[in-house]
């Protein structure tokens, strides 16, 4: 089994064992050669507890073998802060509704409309991408899907309310996955973040790529998602937006100063979180995302031309 912590995307099995079909497990060979997927999952969890600097305590982190310690815990830091930590991957998480291919929903309209300037003005292209976005967001806001579960949401409420009542200034939620509305940059306008002397050349190259039928398809999808404020990463709280709204309401009502500390996306991130999960409005918390130690980030992949700081849509900043 992979040793958790070496790379947070190494897999114990290519499918999620609690929601996968038998056919998917067979295709992924989860029960072949290396033994039972459940045994390997538990072994990976045990390696995580052995190597990561977290306290082990009685309970279960969602794996079959309950001798593995729980990641859910409440920690008090004197009269300054209260910390509450969760596992957002395993214990209570339901199968997310939109993860199969986060860009697939926009592929048809992006293939049909190759002029991205039409995405921002009234007309058929704009209407169609807005309809796709509405359908995707409806799935993301489905209350049937949960990241941490009803019991843990209530634990947040009780813990933060008690901390606030005691006069502690900070209430902190430690979440392995991010809560901020992760909107990808718009490729059609990304040249604005390049050094001034390079902006014209980058914009010309991007305009050419955006118009190419096949090669430019992904970029047009990204543009449509950015314009409609549709989050690209639904493996985090963006894919469980209904539950996120409830937690943000707890932050507003039952915390003095709420802070969410997260990881997962390899780079450093900062979001202002607004009431109801909106992109503007009443601020209720801040989400800080820590970078990976060994896992590469976006900067190494394709953003080096755009400097050290990239605007990540409303409320968000990606810092390389």
Short mmCIF file of C-alpha atoms in Angstrom, two decimals:
data_model
loop_
_atom_site.label_atom_id
_atom_site.label_comp_id
_atom_site.label_asym_id
_atom_site.label_seq_id
_atom_site.Cartn_x
_atom_site.Cartn_y
_atom_site.Cartn_z
CA UNK A 1 0.00 0.00 0.00
CA UNK A 2 1.06 3.58 -0.51
CA UNK A 3 2.39 5.43 2.49
CA UNK A 4 0.07 8.36 3.07
CA UNK A 5 1.89 11.67 3.28
CA UNK A 6 4.52 10.92 0.64
CA UNK A 7 2.17 12.19 -2.02
CA UNK A 8 -1.43 12.93 -1.18
CA UNK A 9 -2.64 11.57 -4.51
CA UNK A 10 -1.00 8.16 -4.29
CA UNK A 11 -3.77 5.60 -4.28
CA UNK A 12 -4.54 2.68 -2.07
CA UNK A 13 -6.81 1.58 -4.91
CA UNK A 14 -7.83 3.30 -8.18
CA UNK A 15 -11.49 3.34 -7.09
CA UNK A 16 -13.24 4.34 -3.89
CA UNK A 17 -14.00 1.07 -2.17
CA UNK A 18 -17.22 2.05 -0.37
CA UNK A 19 -18.99 3.33 -3.50
CA UNK A 20 -17.40 1.35 -6.33
CA UNK A 21 -19.26 -1.32 -8.23
CA UNK A 22 -17.92 -4.84 -8.49
CA UNK A 23 -17.21 -4.21 -12.17
CA UNK A 24 -15.18 -1.07 -11.36
CA UNK A 25 -13.17 -2.95 -8.75
CA UNK A 26 -12.56 -5.77 -11.22
CA UNK A 27 -11.46 -3.30 -13.90
CA UNK A 28 -9.12 -1.59 -11.45
CA UNK A 29 -7.83 -4.98 -10.29
CA UNK A 30 -8.46 -3.95 -6.69
CA UNK A 31 -8.75 -7.55 -5.55
CA UNK A 32 -5.89 -8.94 -7.62
CA UNK A 33 -2.18 -9.52 -7.04
CA UNK A 34 -1.77 -7.24 -4.02
CA UNK A 35 -4.62 -8.67 -1.94
CA UNK A 36 -7.92 -7.35 -0.67
CA UNK A 37 -8.62 -3.66 -1.23
CA UNK A 38 -9.96 -3.45 2.34
CA UNK A 39 -6.73 -4.89 3.77
CA UNK A 40 -4.65 -2.49 1.69
CA UNK A 41 -6.86 0.44 2.65
CA UNK A 42 -6.42 -0.32 6.34
CA UNK A 43 -2.68 -0.80 5.91
CA UNK A 44 -2.41 2.60 4.20
CA UNK A 45 -4.41 4.20 7.01
CA UNK A 46 -2.11 2.59 9.59
CA UNK A 47 0.94 3.93 7.70
CA UNK A 48 -0.65 7.37 7.78
CA UNK A 49 -1.06 7.19 11.56
CA UNK A 50 2.53 5.95 11.94
CA UNK A 51 4.12 8.68 9.84
CA UNK A 52 1.96 11.80 10.14
CA UNK A 53 2.21 14.05 13.23
CA UNK A 54 -1.35 13.51 14.46
CA UNK A 55 -2.52 12.06 17.73
CA UNK A 56 -4.04 8.59 17.69
CA UNK A 57 -7.15 7.98 19.74
CA UNK A 58 -9.89 5.35 20.01
CA UNK A 59 -12.36 5.23 17.15
CA UNK A 60 -12.38 4.85 13.41
CA UNK A 61 -11.43 7.06 10.47
CA UNK A 62 -13.85 5.15 8.30
CA UNK A 63 -11.72 2.10 7.56
CA UNK A 64 -12.93 -1.36 8.45
CA UNK A 65 -10.35 -1.95 11.19
CA UNK A 66 -11.45 0.32 14.05
CA UNK A 67 -8.12 0.08 15.86
CA UNK A 68 -6.88 2.83 13.55
CA UNK A 69 -7.19 6.15 15.37
CA UNK A 70 -9.77 8.76 14.47
CA UNK A 71 -8.76 12.02 12.79
CA UNK A 72 -11.73 13.88 14.30
CA UNK A 73 -10.64 15.79 17.37
CA UNK A 74 -11.19 19.01 19.30
CA UNK A 75 -8.15 20.87 20.66
CA UNK A 76 -8.11 23.91 22.95
CA UNK A 77 -5.24 26.39 22.81
CA UNK A 78 -5.55 28.15 26.13
CA UNK A 79 -7.84 31.18 25.98
CA UNK A 80 -6.81 32.00 22.42
CA UNK A 81 -8.30 29.43 20.04
CA UNK A 82 -10.29 26.25 19.53
CA UNK A 83 -9.30 23.77 16.82
CA UNK A 84 -11.56 21.09 15.36
CA UNK A 85 -10.10 18.60 12.89
CA UNK A 86 -11.83 16.27 10.44
CA UNK A 87 -11.23 13.59 7.90
CA UNK A 88 -13.04 14.77 4.75
CA UNK A 89 -12.08 11.84 2.53
CA UNK A 90 -13.29 8.68 4.19
CA UNK A 91 -15.40 8.59 7.33
CA UNK A 92 -18.74 10.25 6.48
CA UNK A 93 -18.24 11.32 2.90
CA UNK A 94 -20.83 10.27 0.35
CA UNK A 95 -20.08 9.63 -3.29
CA UNK A 96 -19.87 13.09 -4.84
CA UNK A 97 -22.30 13.82 -7.71
CA UNK A 98 -20.01 15.65 -10.13
CA UNK A 99 -16.49 14.24 -9.95
CA UNK A 100 -16.48 11.79 -12.86
CA UNK A 101 -15.26 14.46 -15.28
CA UNK A 102 -15.41 18.01 -14.03
CA UNK A 103 -15.02 19.53 -17.49
CA UNK A 104 -17.26 17.17 -19.46
CA UNK A 105 -20.50 19.09 -18.88
CA UNK A 106 -19.26 22.11 -20.84
CA UNK A 107 -17.63 20.17 -23.69
CA UNK A 108 -20.60 20.22 -26.05
CA UNK A 109 -21.22 23.98 -25.85
CA UNK A 110 -17.50 24.76 -25.98
CA UNK A 111 -17.20 22.66 -29.14
CA UNK A 112 -20.21 24.39 -30.70
CA UNK A 113 -19.18 27.96 -29.88
CA UNK A 114 -15.54 28.62 -30.76
CA UNK A 115 -15.66 32.41 -30.36
CA UNK A 116 -15.28 32.92 -26.61
CA UNK A 117 -16.19 36.60 -26.90
CA UNK A 118 -19.76 35.36 -27.40
CA UNK A 119 -19.67 33.84 -23.91
CA UNK A 120 -19.86 37.27 -22.29
CA UNK A 121 -22.59 38.96 -24.34
CA UNK A 122 -26.35 38.22 -24.56
CA UNK A 123 -27.09 35.55 -27.14
CA UNK A 124 -27.29 31.79 -27.76
CA UNK A 125 -23.74 31.02 -26.60
CA UNK A 126 -24.19 32.85 -23.31
CA UNK A 127 -27.62 31.30 -22.74
CA UNK A 128 -26.32 27.80 -23.35
CA UNK A 129 -23.30 28.01 -21.06
CA UNK A 130 -25.45 29.57 -18.32
CA UNK A 131 -27.88 26.65 -18.60
CA UNK A 132 -25.07 24.11 -18.33
CA UNK A 133 -23.67 25.97 -15.33
CA UNK A 134 -27.08 26.01 -13.64
CA UNK A 135 -27.43 22.24 -14.08
CA UNK A 136 -23.96 21.59 -12.64
CA UNK A 137 -24.50 23.91 -9.66
CA UNK A 138 -27.83 22.25 -8.90
CA UNK A 139 -26.02 18.91 -8.54
CA UNK A 140 -23.32 20.47 -6.41
CA UNK A 141 -25.98 21.94 -4.10
CA UNK A 142 -27.88 18.68 -3.67
CA UNK A 143 -28.40 18.27 0.11
CA UNK A 144 -28.19 14.48 -0.17
CA UNK A 145 -24.41 14.67 -0.54
CA UNK A 146 -22.19 15.13 2.49
CA UNK A 147 -18.50 15.68 3.14
CA UNK A 148 -18.37 15.29 6.94
CA UNK A 149 -21.91 14.17 7.86
CA UNK A 150 -24.68 15.50 10.08
CA UNK A 151 -23.03 14.44 13.33
CA UNK A 152 -19.81 16.28 12.53
CA UNK A 153 -21.66 19.42 11.36
CA UNK A 154 -23.40 19.48 14.74
CA UNK A 155 -20.04 18.97 16.45
CA UNK A 156 -18.72 22.08 14.68
CA UNK A 157 -21.72 24.06 15.86
CA UNK A 158 -21.48 22.93 19.47
CA UNK A 159 -17.71 23.35 19.63
CA UNK A 160 -17.60 26.79 18.05
CA UNK A 161 -20.58 28.05 20.04
CA UNK A 162 -18.92 27.00 23.31
CA UNK A 163 -15.63 28.55 22.23
CA UNK A 164 -17.31 31.82 21.31
CA UNK A 165 -19.23 31.91 24.58
CA UNK A 166 -16.00 31.39 26.50
CA UNK A 167 -14.54 34.48 24.86
CA UNK A 168 -11.87 32.85 22.71
CA UNK A 169 -11.13 35.08 19.71
CA UNK A 170 -10.37 32.31 17.18
CA UNK A 171 -12.34 29.24 16.05
CA UNK A 172 -10.40 27.09 13.58
CA UNK A 173 -11.56 24.18 11.43
CA UNK A 174 -8.82 21.90 10.10
CA UNK A 175 -10.03 20.40 6.83
CA UNK A 176 -7.89 18.26 4.50
CA UNK A 177 -9.88 19.63 1.56
CA UNK A 178 -10.51 23.25 0.63
CA UNK A 179 -13.71 25.18 1.21
CA UNK A 180 -13.13 28.23 -1.02
CA UNK A 181 -15.05 28.60 -4.31
CA UNK A 182 -12.34 27.33 -6.64
CA UNK A 183 -12.97 29.14 -9.92
CA UNK A 184 -10.29 28.59 -12.54
CA UNK A 185 -8.76 31.66 -14.24
CA UNK A 186 -10.25 32.62 -17.60
CA UNK A 187 -7.71 31.73 -20.34
CA UNK A 188 -9.13 34.53 -22.52
CA UNK A 189 -7.98 37.16 -20.01
CA UNK A 190 -5.00 35.52 -18.28
CA UNK A 191 -2.54 37.71 -20.19
CA UNK A 192 -3.53 40.52 -17.80
CA UNK A 193 -1.43 38.80 -15.12
CA UNK A 194 1.70 38.55 -17.25
CA UNK A 195 4.48 41.16 -17.18
CA UNK A 196 3.35 44.18 -19.26
CA UNK A 197 5.98 43.61 -21.92
CA UNK A 198 4.69 40.06 -22.53
CA UNK A 199 0.94 40.66 -22.45
CA UNK A 200 0.39 41.31 -26.17
CA UNK A 201 2.31 38.22 -27.28
CA UNK A 202 0.59 35.99 -24.74
CA UNK A 203 -2.86 37.32 -25.64
CA UNK A 204 -2.22 36.76 -29.35
CA UNK A 205 -1.09 33.19 -28.75
CA UNK A 206 -4.05 32.49 -26.45
CA UNK A 207 -6.56 33.92 -28.94
CA UNK A 208 -5.17 31.60 -31.59
CA UNK A 209 -5.35 28.56 -29.32
CA UNK A 210 -8.89 29.36 -28.19
CA UNK A 211 -10.17 29.30 -31.77
CA UNK A 212 -8.65 25.91 -32.67
CA UNK A 213 -11.48 23.32 -32.89
CA UNK A 214 -9.89 20.47 -30.93
CA UNK A 215 -6.73 21.78 -29.30
CA UNK A 216 -8.59 24.82 -27.97
CA UNK A 217 -11.55 22.88 -26.59
CA UNK A 218 -10.22 22.59 -23.04
CA UNK A 219 -9.37 26.30 -22.96
CA UNK A 220 -12.89 27.22 -24.12
CA UNK A 221 -14.34 24.93 -21.45
CA UNK A 222 -12.19 26.69 -18.86
CA UNK A 223 -13.35 30.08 -20.15
CA UNK A 224 -17.01 29.06 -19.92
CA UNK A 225 -16.53 27.79 -16.36
CA UNK A 226 -14.72 30.96 -15.30
CA UNK A 227 -17.35 33.26 -16.81
CA UNK A 228 -20.21 31.36 -15.14
CA UNK A 229 -18.31 31.04 -11.82
CA UNK A 230 -18.52 27.24 -11.93
CA UNK A 231 -15.93 25.61 -9.61
CA UNK A 232 -13.61 23.16 -11.29
CA UNK A 233 -12.55 21.19 -8.21
CA UNK A 234 -15.55 19.31 -6.81
CA UNK A 235 -13.51 16.83 -4.83
CA UNK A 236 -13.51 19.43 -2.04
CA UNK A 237 -16.39 21.33 -0.42
CA UNK A 238 -17.36 22.82 -3.80
CA UNK A 239 -18.85 19.42 -4.65
CA UNK A 240 -20.82 19.46 -1.40
CA UNK A 241 -22.07 23.05 -1.53
CA UNK A 242 -25.24 22.50 0.48
CA UNK A 243 -23.30 21.22 3.48
CA UNK A 244 -20.72 23.98 3.03
CA UNK A 245 -23.49 26.59 3.25
CA UNK A 246 -24.64 25.12 6.57
CA UNK A 247 -21.10 25.18 7.96
CA UNK A 248 -20.59 28.77 6.80
CA UNK A 249 -23.81 29.71 8.56
CA UNK A 250 -22.34 28.20 11.74
CA UNK A 251 -19.23 30.34 11.23
CA UNK A 252 -21.42 33.45 10.92
CA UNK A 253 -23.57 32.70 13.94
CA UNK A 254 -21.39 30.72 16.34
CA UNK A 255 -17.82 32.00 15.90
CA UNK A 256 -15.93 35.16 16.74
CA UNK A 257 -13.32 34.76 14.02
CA UNK A 258 -13.56 31.57 11.94
CA UNK A 259 -10.56 30.25 10.04
CA UNK A 260 -10.42 27.13 7.85
CA UNK A 261 -6.97 25.57 7.39
CA UNK A 262 -6.76 23.19 4.41
CA UNK A 263 -4.40 21.38 2.09
CA UNK A 264 -4.79 19.08 -0.94
CA UNK A 265 -4.27 21.36 -3.96
CA UNK A 266 -0.44 21.49 -3.77
CA UNK A 267 -0.14 25.30 -4.07
CA UNK A 268 -0.84 28.00 -1.46
CA UNK A 269 -4.35 29.47 -1.50
CA UNK A 270 -6.32 32.17 0.27
CA UNK A 271 -10.07 32.79 0.15
CA UNK A 272 -12.48 35.08 1.85
CA UNK A 273 -15.54 32.91 2.55
CA UNK A 274 -18.94 34.56 2.27
CA UNK A 275 -22.29 33.70 3.81
CA UNK A 276 -24.14 30.95 1.97
CA UNK A 277 -21.09 30.07 -0.14
CA UNK A 278 -21.68 33.14 -2.30
CA UNK A 279 -18.90 34.92 -4.18
CA UNK A 280 -19.66 38.27 -2.56
CA UNK A 281 -21.66 39.50 0.39
CA UNK A 282 -21.13 39.09 4.12
CA UNK A 283 -17.69 37.65 5.01
CA UNK A 284 -17.87 34.84 7.58
CA UNK A 285 -14.44 33.18 7.51
CA UNK A 286 -11.07 32.90 5.80
CA UNK A 287 -9.78 29.71 4.12
CA UNK A 288 -6.01 29.21 4.02
CA UNK A 289 -4.66 26.40 1.83
CA UNK A 290 -1.16 25.09 2.52
CA UNK A 291 1.14 23.90 -0.29
CA UNK A 292 2.37 20.38 -0.90
CA UNK A 293 5.84 19.35 0.23
CA UNK A 294 6.71 17.08 -2.68
CA UNK A 295 3.64 17.25 -4.92
CA UNK A 296 3.99 19.67 -7.88
CA UNK A 297 1.62 22.60 -8.16
CA UNK A 298 0.11 24.59 -10.99
CA UNK A 299 3.14 26.86 -11.13
CA UNK A 300 5.40 24.14 -12.45
CA UNK A 301 2.80 23.11 -14.98
CA UNK A 302 1.69 26.19 -16.86
CA UNK A 303 1.45 29.36 -14.81
CA UNK A 304 5.10 30.41 -14.57
CA UNK A 305 4.61 33.04 -17.27
CA UNK A 306 2.03 34.84 -15.19
CA UNK A 307 4.10 35.83 -12.18
CA UNK A 308 3.86 34.80 -8.55
CA UNK A 309 0.27 35.74 -7.77
CA UNK A 310 -2.77 34.83 -9.87
CA UNK A 311 -6.30 36.05 -9.18
CA UNK A 312 -8.50 32.97 -8.72
CA UNK A 313 -11.86 34.61 -9.18
CA UNK A 314 -14.09 36.19 -6.55
CA UNK A 315 -12.63 35.99 -3.08
CA UNK A 316 -9.65 33.85 -4.06
CA UNK A 317 -5.95 34.20 -4.70
CA UNK A 318 -3.47 31.52 -5.76
CA UNK A 319 0.03 32.23 -4.51
CA UNK A 320 2.99 30.40 -6.03
#
